Amino acid sequence: MLDKNGIAKRIAKEIKDGYYVNLGIGIPTLVANYIPEGINVVLQSENGLLGMGPFPFEGEEDPDLINAGKQTITTLPGSAIFDSAMSFGMIRSQKVDLTILGAMEVSENGDIANWKIPGKMVKGMGGAMDLVASAKNIIVAMQHVNKAGESKLLPECTLPLTGIKCIKKVVTELAVLDILPEGGFRLLERAPGVSVDYIKSVTAGKLIIEGEIPEMDV
Amino acid sequence: MLDKNGIAKRIAKEIKDGYYVNLGIGIPTLVANYIPEGINVVLQSENGLLGMGPFPFEGEEDPDLINAGKQTITTLPGSAIFDSAMSFGMIRSQKVDLTILGAMEVSENGDIANWKIPGKMVKGMGGAMDLVASAKNIIVAMQHVNKAGESKLLPECTLPLTGIKCIKKVVTELAVLDILPEGGFRLLERAPGVSVDYIKSVTAGKLIIEGEIPEMDV
Amino acid sequence: MINKVVSNADEAIKDIENGMTLMLGGFGLCGIPENSINALVKKGVNNLTCISNNAGVDDFGIGLMLQKRQVKKMISSYVGENAEFERQLLSGELEVELIPQGTLATRCMAAGYGMPAIFTPAGVGTEVAEGKEIRNFNGKDYLMEMAFDADFAIVKAWKGDTSGNLIFRSTARNFNPVMAMAGKITIAEVEELVEPGQLDPDQIHTPGIYVHRIFQGENYEKRIEQRTVRTR
Amino acid sequence: MINKVVSNADEAIKDIENGMTLMLGGFGLCGIPENSINALVKKGVNNLTCISNNAGVDDFGIGLMLQKRQVKKMISSYVGENAEFERQLLSGELEVELIPQGTLATRCMAAGYGMPAIFTPAGVGTEVAEGKEIRNFNGKDYLMEMAFDADFAIVKAWKGDTSGNLIFRSTARNFNPVMAMAGKITIAEVEELVEPGQLDPDQIHTPGIYVHRIFQGENYEKRIEQRTVRTR
């Protein structure tokens, strides 16, 4: 079973040289720490930046330079700043190669819910609806079950949707799964020490198991 | 009867302090020479410039700095450069206060034809269709009759249209006329030495004459 | 060049009236028109509809206007970090319309570019799509979203000249240029106001034609919402 | 940063094939990708559809491709000043689609912004409207115009860095940034190619994400089409 950093580390392996990547808030942000040596990646922040660097050294924070999570950040050499319309323009035109974001629920046909819980204060979808509707390649990073112990990989989402038929891959503390075009979570890898039976027991949506399922290499 | 510079001079009187103005090729370009003292005007060139200045001094031509007529020009202090999409964006959103262009024909309901003569080589509409469809305030600068001696102010245009119901005012070598919302050319002024009867004789479209028609003050 | 300078925020916003629709630039607390917001609070104008990506925090930014109950409706993409906002929303005093961030930005741009509507896939199949026209292009569904119609746009730039040209700094650019294009009247406050000719025409982000009033602001706090640092 | 440098124009255009659709930046002869055009002429690729505001002159710019009959169809707003063009058009060898200049620019932008279609009033009531959907918004008619779909966009910038960020100079900007956004593959030739970090992130006109290949061009002629001067 992986911790949050483990999930981030596993997702980082999905990143290919030359990718432009948008990282959501939470676990996805951690992915930046595990990008393999020799892989050139440019991070897009949807508030208007390509080439996001690490947090600034203490005392060097610039209030005019933040990421989409409103954190103070830095830019790397070769970065570019642009306005919000262009930022979502490049997202919509699929220039961003990979989007990684968190979710409350994912369904076996690739629907995602991650912005609203009825009865609770709704903060808004931010850029999530734009990202999931536009990106060609989306990985969800999330826990396999919610705090009540219920599966977050479902036949259908129960919460209000963020987007439909858009999620291609899910990485949790237990497993890596892709979502097949015809529907269903196909188990690709299991976390070290986690059994296929256990993954079965916490996956409410259709789970497809083909042959031997290898352990993740993290 | 006015010459081309006279037409330009008369049109220049329509320009108010603080106007952004787009000048078409031909007579409209000459208008820039007659903008009254003390009137602050910014010229827009639709290839992507606000704040167009005069032609450069000889030897100071910059091939990267041209106007929409592809002439070498200069910029004035406070100018701004932008791309073609933004240029027509500001035209479409009616930020340009006044557009002055030439025409082959204008009809009494404000239609304009100025880009195509069937049977002749067609060079294209350039930005004319965008300008006439978008501008809130368009003045046509043209000769009252064509080379064959036929009126260019018509009941209906005979040439392929550039835009419909868009022209508000026409200035020719003979007269200043506005086009009424309900249709018809209303004669406002006549050129020095030109009689109302003569204007009548060369205006094929509906001409509205109310009271005494003053001579232009040019 | 046309001179658009007004003396201060009070003068810039003096004809903003109760019930109007305002666009306010900024992302979180980054690049917000601090001086103009303070002037709006001072003026006490109310029943406003505010189009802004966020709603500030309790004691800064649009949060100050919320405290004085000047806002009837917020049109935003994300409105966390604000207890008073939450209270007014839950009590029904405040109306909120949540819009995907890209849709928000593009509806501003559409207004500035004279395009009455745009198509975006954001929100298809979600509650955002309710009541909207859906249209399929090349096998993919899109929502038709309308250009915004705002009485005033209020933006914050880094530098500006007296004819209204604006340059933004770093990610404080965000929504500011697209909103600057979109207001019927656009007010720009800048950290440094210069004479025409002092800004490079090639580096202007917002051409002056889009800006109706400009002034040099003062006492910028530029509060940081999430101070994150690394150790050396 | 991602390195997008290719050694020269020949390498940049090597996989452009007969029958493809290309966008070519520039307005008149200002800001045209001279090196790439010369390489296309040298390669002899043909049956091309070229989206470009103009078609060059007889012996420069796209005119060079016309002379070698490489162009099947021009999509432009204005195509004067070119005798060979006229000959091919009148003889039926060359197809021409004339589009209002703003529509041309905005259909490029639409592609770069992932918007399948846009609305513009340009051409309503004219032959440009034939066969197109007309839609009324707020009492005004608009045409629905579709985003372009080009295999390659070829642009010319002033400066660029190895990760593809571009800065244009003066009115040589024109269609270049909107086309740079719009190509499935975008090739940029620049007068000066620099390392990442040498361009100010705030001054980038085209972010590198839109550019797939970049090279430093050579021997720019930058021909002037209408040399107009005043006397001292």
Coordinates of N, CA, C and O in Angstrom, one line a residue, chain D residues 59-135:
Chain D
D59 N 7.9 37.4 -57.5 CA 9.3 36.8 -57.3 C 9.7 36.8 -55.9 O 10.9 36.8 -55.6
F60 N 8.7 36.8 -55.0 CA 9.1 36.8 -53.6 C 7.9 36.2 -52.7 O 6.7 36.4 -53.1
G61 N 8.2 35.5 -51.7 CA 7.2 35.0 -50.8 C 6.5 33.8 -51.5 O 7.1 33.1 -52.3
I62 N 5.2 33.7 -51.2 CA 4.4 32.6 -51.7 C 4.4 32.7 -53.3 O 4.2 31.6 -53.9
G63 N 4.7 33.8 -53.8 CA 4.8 34.0 -55.3 C 5.8 33.0 -55.9 O 5.6 32.5 -57.0
L64 N 6.8 32.7 -55.1 CA 7.8 31.7 -55.6 C 7.3 30.3 -55.7 O 7.6 29.6 -56.6
M65 N 6.4 30.0 -54.8 CA 5.7 28.7 -54.8 C 4.7 28.6 -56.0 O 4.5 27.6 -56.6
L66 N 4.1 29.8 -56.2 CA 3.1 29.8 -57.3 C 3.8 29.6 -58.7 O 3.3 28.9 -59.5
Q67 N 5.0 30.3 -58.8 CA 5.7 30.1 -60.1 C 6.0 28.7 -60.4 O 6.0 28.3 -61.5
K68 N 6.3 27.9 -59.3 CA 6.6 26.5 -59.5 C 5.3 25.6 -59.5 O 5.4 24.4 -59.4
R69 N 4.2 26.3 -59.5 CA 2.9 25.6 -59.4 C 2.7 24.6 -58.3 O 2.3 23.5 -58.5
Q70 N 3.2 25.0 -57.2 CA 3.1 24.1 -56.0 C 1.8 24.2 -55.2 O 1.5 23.4 -54.4
V71 N 1.1 25.3 -55.6 CA -0.1 25.6 -54.8 C -1.4 25.2 -55.6 O -1.5 25.7 -56.7
K72 N -2.2 24.4 -54.9 CA -3.4 24.0 -55.6 C -4.5 25.0 -55.2 O -5.4 25.4 -56.0
K73 N -4.5 25.5 -53.9 CA -5.5 26.4 -53.5 C -4.9 27.4 -52.5 O -4.2 27.1 -51.6
M74 N -5.3 28.7 -52.7 CA -5.0 29.7 -51.8 C -6.2 30.1 -51.0 O -7.3 30.3 -51.5
I75 N -6.1 30.2 -49.6 CA -7.1 30.7 -48.8 C -6.6 32.0 -48.2 O -5.6 32.0 -47.4
S76 N -7.1 33.2 -48.7 CA -6.5 34.5 -48.4 C -7.6 35.5 -48.2 O -8.7 35.3 -48.6
S77 N -7.1 36.7 -47.8 CA -8.1 37.8 -47.8 C -7.8 38.8 -48.9 O -8.7 39.5 -49.4
Y78 N -6.6 38.8 -49.4 CA -6.2 39.8 -50.5 C -5.0 39.2 -51.3 O -4.0 38.9 -50.7
V79 N -5.2 39.2 -52.6 CA -4.2 38.5 -53.4 C -3.7 39.3 -54.6 O -3.4 38.8 -55.6
G80 N -3.7 40.6 -54.4 CA -3.2 41.5 -55.5 C -1.8 41.4 -55.8 O -1.1 40.5 -55.2
E81 N -1.3 42.2 -56.7 CA 0.2 42.4 -56.9 C 0.9 41.1 -57.3 O 2.0 40.8 -56.9
N82 N 0.3 40.3 -58.2 CA 0.9 39.1 -58.5 C 0.4 38.6 -59.9 O -0.7 38.0 -60.0
A83 N 1.1 38.8 -60.9 CA 0.7 38.5 -62.3 C 0.5 37.0 -62.5 O -0.4 36.6 -63.2
E84 N 1.5 36.2 -62.0 CA 1.4 34.8 -62.2 C 0.2 34.2 -61.5 O -0.5 33.3 -62.0
F85 N -0.1 34.7 -60.3 CA -1.2 34.4 -59.6 C -2.5 34.6 -60.4 O -3.3 33.7 -60.6
E86 N -2.6 35.8 -61.0 CA -3.7 36.1 -61.8 C -3.9 35.2 -63.0 O -5.0 34.7 -63.3
R87 N -2.7 34.9 -63.6 CA -2.8 34.0 -64.8 C -3.3 32.6 -64.4 O -4.2 32.1 -65.1
Q88 N -2.8 32.1 -63.3 CA -3.2 30.7 -62.9 C -4.7 30.7 -62.5 O -5.4 29.7 -62.7
L89 N -5.1 31.8 -61.8 CA -6.5 31.9 -61.4 C -7.4 31.9 -62.6 O -8.4 31.2 -62.6
L90 N -7.1 32.8 -63.5 CA -8.0 33.0 -64.7 C -8.0 31.7 -65.6 O -9.0 31.4 -66.2
S91 N -6.9 31.0 -65.6 CA -6.8 29.7 -66.4 C -7.4 28.5 -65.7 O -7.5 27.4 -66.2
G92 N -7.8 28.8 -64.4 CA -8.4 27.7 -63.7 C -7.4 26.7 -63.1 O -7.8 25.7 -62.5
E93 N -6.1 27.0 -63.1 CA -5.1 26.1 -62.5 C -5.1 26.2 -61.0 O -4.7 25.3 -60.3
L94 N -5.5 27.4 -60.6 CA -5.4 27.7 -59.1 C -6.8 28.0 -58.6 O -7.6 28.7 -59.2
E95 N -7.0 27.4 -57.5 CA -8.3 27.6 -56.8 C -8.0 28.7 -55.7 O -7.0 28.7 -55.1
V96 N -9.0 29.6 -55.5 CA -8.8 30.7 -54.5 C -10.1 30.8 -53.7 O -11.2 30.9 -54.2
E97 N -9.9 30.8 -52.4 CA -11.0 31.1 -51.5 C -10.7 32.4 -50.8 O -9.7 32.5 -50.0
L98 N -11.5 33.4 -51.0 CA -11.3 34.7 -50.4 C -12.1 34.8 -49.1 O -13.3 34.5 -49.1
I99 N -11.5 35.2 -48.0 CA -12.1 35.2 -46.7 C -11.8 36.6 -46.1 O -10.7 37.1 -46.2
P100 N -12.8 37.2 -45.4 CA -12.5 38.5 -44.7 C -11.3 38.3 -43.8 O -11.2 37.3 -43.1
Q101 N -10.5 39.4 -43.7 CA -9.3 39.3 -43.0 C -9.4 38.9 -41.5 O -8.7 38.1 -40.9
G102 N -10.4 39.5 -40.9 CA -10.7 39.2 -39.5 C -11.2 37.8 -39.3 O -10.9 37.2 -38.3
T103 N -12.0 37.3 -40.2 CA -12.4 35.9 -40.2 C -11.3 35.0 -40.3 O -11.2 34.0 -39.5
L104 N -10.4 35.3 -41.2 CA -9.2 34.5 -41.4 C -8.4 34.4 -40.1 O -8.0 33.3 -39.6
A105 N -8.1 35.6 -39.5 CA -7.4 35.6 -38.2 C -8.1 34.9 -37.1 O -7.4 34.1 -36.3
T106 N -9.4 35.0 -37.0 CA -10.1 34.5 -35.9 C -10.3 33.0 -36.1 O -10.4 32.2 -35.1
R107 N -10.4 32.5 -37.3 CA -10.5 31.0 -37.5 C -9.1 30.4 -37.2 O -9.1 29.2 -36.8
C108 N -8.0 31.1 -37.3 CA -6.7 30.6 -36.8 C -6.8 30.5 -35.3 O -6.5 29.5 -34.7
M109 N -7.2 31.6 -34.7 CA -7.2 31.7 -33.2 C -8.1 30.6 -32.6 O -7.8 30.0 -31.6
A110 N -9.3 30.4 -33.3 CA -10.2 29.4 -32.8 C -9.5 28.0 -32.8 O -9.7 27.3 -31.8
A111 N -8.7 27.7 -33.8 CA -8.0 26.4 -33.8 C -7.0 26.4 -32.6 O -7.0 25.4 -31.9
G112 N -6.3 27.4 -32.4 CA -5.3 27.5 -31.3 C -6.0 27.5 -29.9 O -5.3 27.0 -28.9
Y113 N -7.2 27.9 -29.8 CA -7.9 28.0 -28.6 C -8.9 26.8 -28.4 O -9.7 26.8 -27.5
G114 N -8.9 25.9 -29.3 CA -9.7 24.7 -29.2 C -11.2 25.0 -29.3 O -12.1 24.3 -28.7
M115 N -11.5 26.0 -30.0 CA -12.9 26.4 -30.2 C -13.3 26.0 -31.7 O -12.7 26.5 -32.6
P116 N -14.3 25.1 -31.8 CA -14.5 24.6 -33.2 C -15.1 25.6 -34.1 O -15.0 25.4 -35.3
A117 N -15.7 26.6 -33.6 CA -16.4 27.6 -34.5 C -16.4 28.9 -33.8 O -16.4 29.0 -32.5
I118 N -16.6 30.0 -34.5 CA -16.7 31.3 -34.0 C -17.9 32.0 -34.7 O -18.3 31.6 -35.8
F119 N -18.3 33.1 -34.1 CA -19.4 33.9 -34.8 C -18.8 35.3 -35.1 O -18.2 35.9 -34.3
T120 N -19.0 35.7 -36.4 CA -18.6 37.1 -36.8 C -19.7 37.7 -37.7 O -20.3 37.0 -38.5
P121 N -19.8 39.0 -37.6 CA -20.8 39.6 -38.5 C -20.2 39.8 -39.9 O -21.0 40.2 -40.8
A122 N -18.9 39.7 -40.1 CA -18.3 40.0 -41.4 C -18.8 39.1 -42.4 O -18.8 37.8 -42.3
G123 N -19.3 39.7 -43.5 CA -19.8 38.9 -44.6 C -21.3 38.6 -44.6 O -21.8 38.1 -45.6
V124 N -22.0 39.0 -43.6 CA -23.5 38.8 -43.5 C -24.1 39.6 -44.7 O -23.7 40.8 -44.9
G125 N -24.9 39.0 -45.4 CA -25.6 39.7 -46.6 C -24.8 39.7 -47.8 O -25.2 40.3 -48.8
T126 N -23.6 39.1 -47.8 CA -22.7 39.1 -49.0 C -22.5 37.6 -49.5 O -23.0 36.7 -48.8
E127 N -21.8 37.5 -50.6 CA -21.6 36.1 -51.1 C -20.8 35.3 -50.1 O -20.8 34.0 -50.2
V128 N -20.0 35.9 -49.2 CA -19.3 35.1 -48.2 C -20.2 34.3 -47.3 O -19.8 33.3 -46.8
A129 N -21.4 34.8 -47.2 CA -22.4 34.1 -46.3 C -23.0 32.8 -46.9 O -23.6 32.0 -46.2
E130 N -22.8 32.7 -48.2 CA -23.5 31.6 -48.9 C -23.1 30.2 -48.3 O -22.0 29.8 -48.1
G131 N -24.2 29.5 -48.0 CA -24.0 28.1 -47.4 C -23.6 28.1 -46.0 O -23.4 27.0 -45.4
K132 N -23.5 29.2 -45.3 CA -23.1 29.3 -43.9 C -24.3 29.5 -43.0 O -25.3 30.1 -43.4
E133 N -24.2 29.0 -41.8 CA -25.2 29.2 -40.8 C -25.2 30.7 -40.3 O -24.2 31.2 -40.0
I134 N -26.4 31.3 -40.4 CA -26.5 32.7 -39.9 C -27.3 32.6 -38.5 O -28.3 31.9 -38.4
R135 N -26.8 33.3 -37.6 CA -27.5 33.3 -36.3 C -27.6 34.7 -35.7 O -26.7 35.5 -35.8

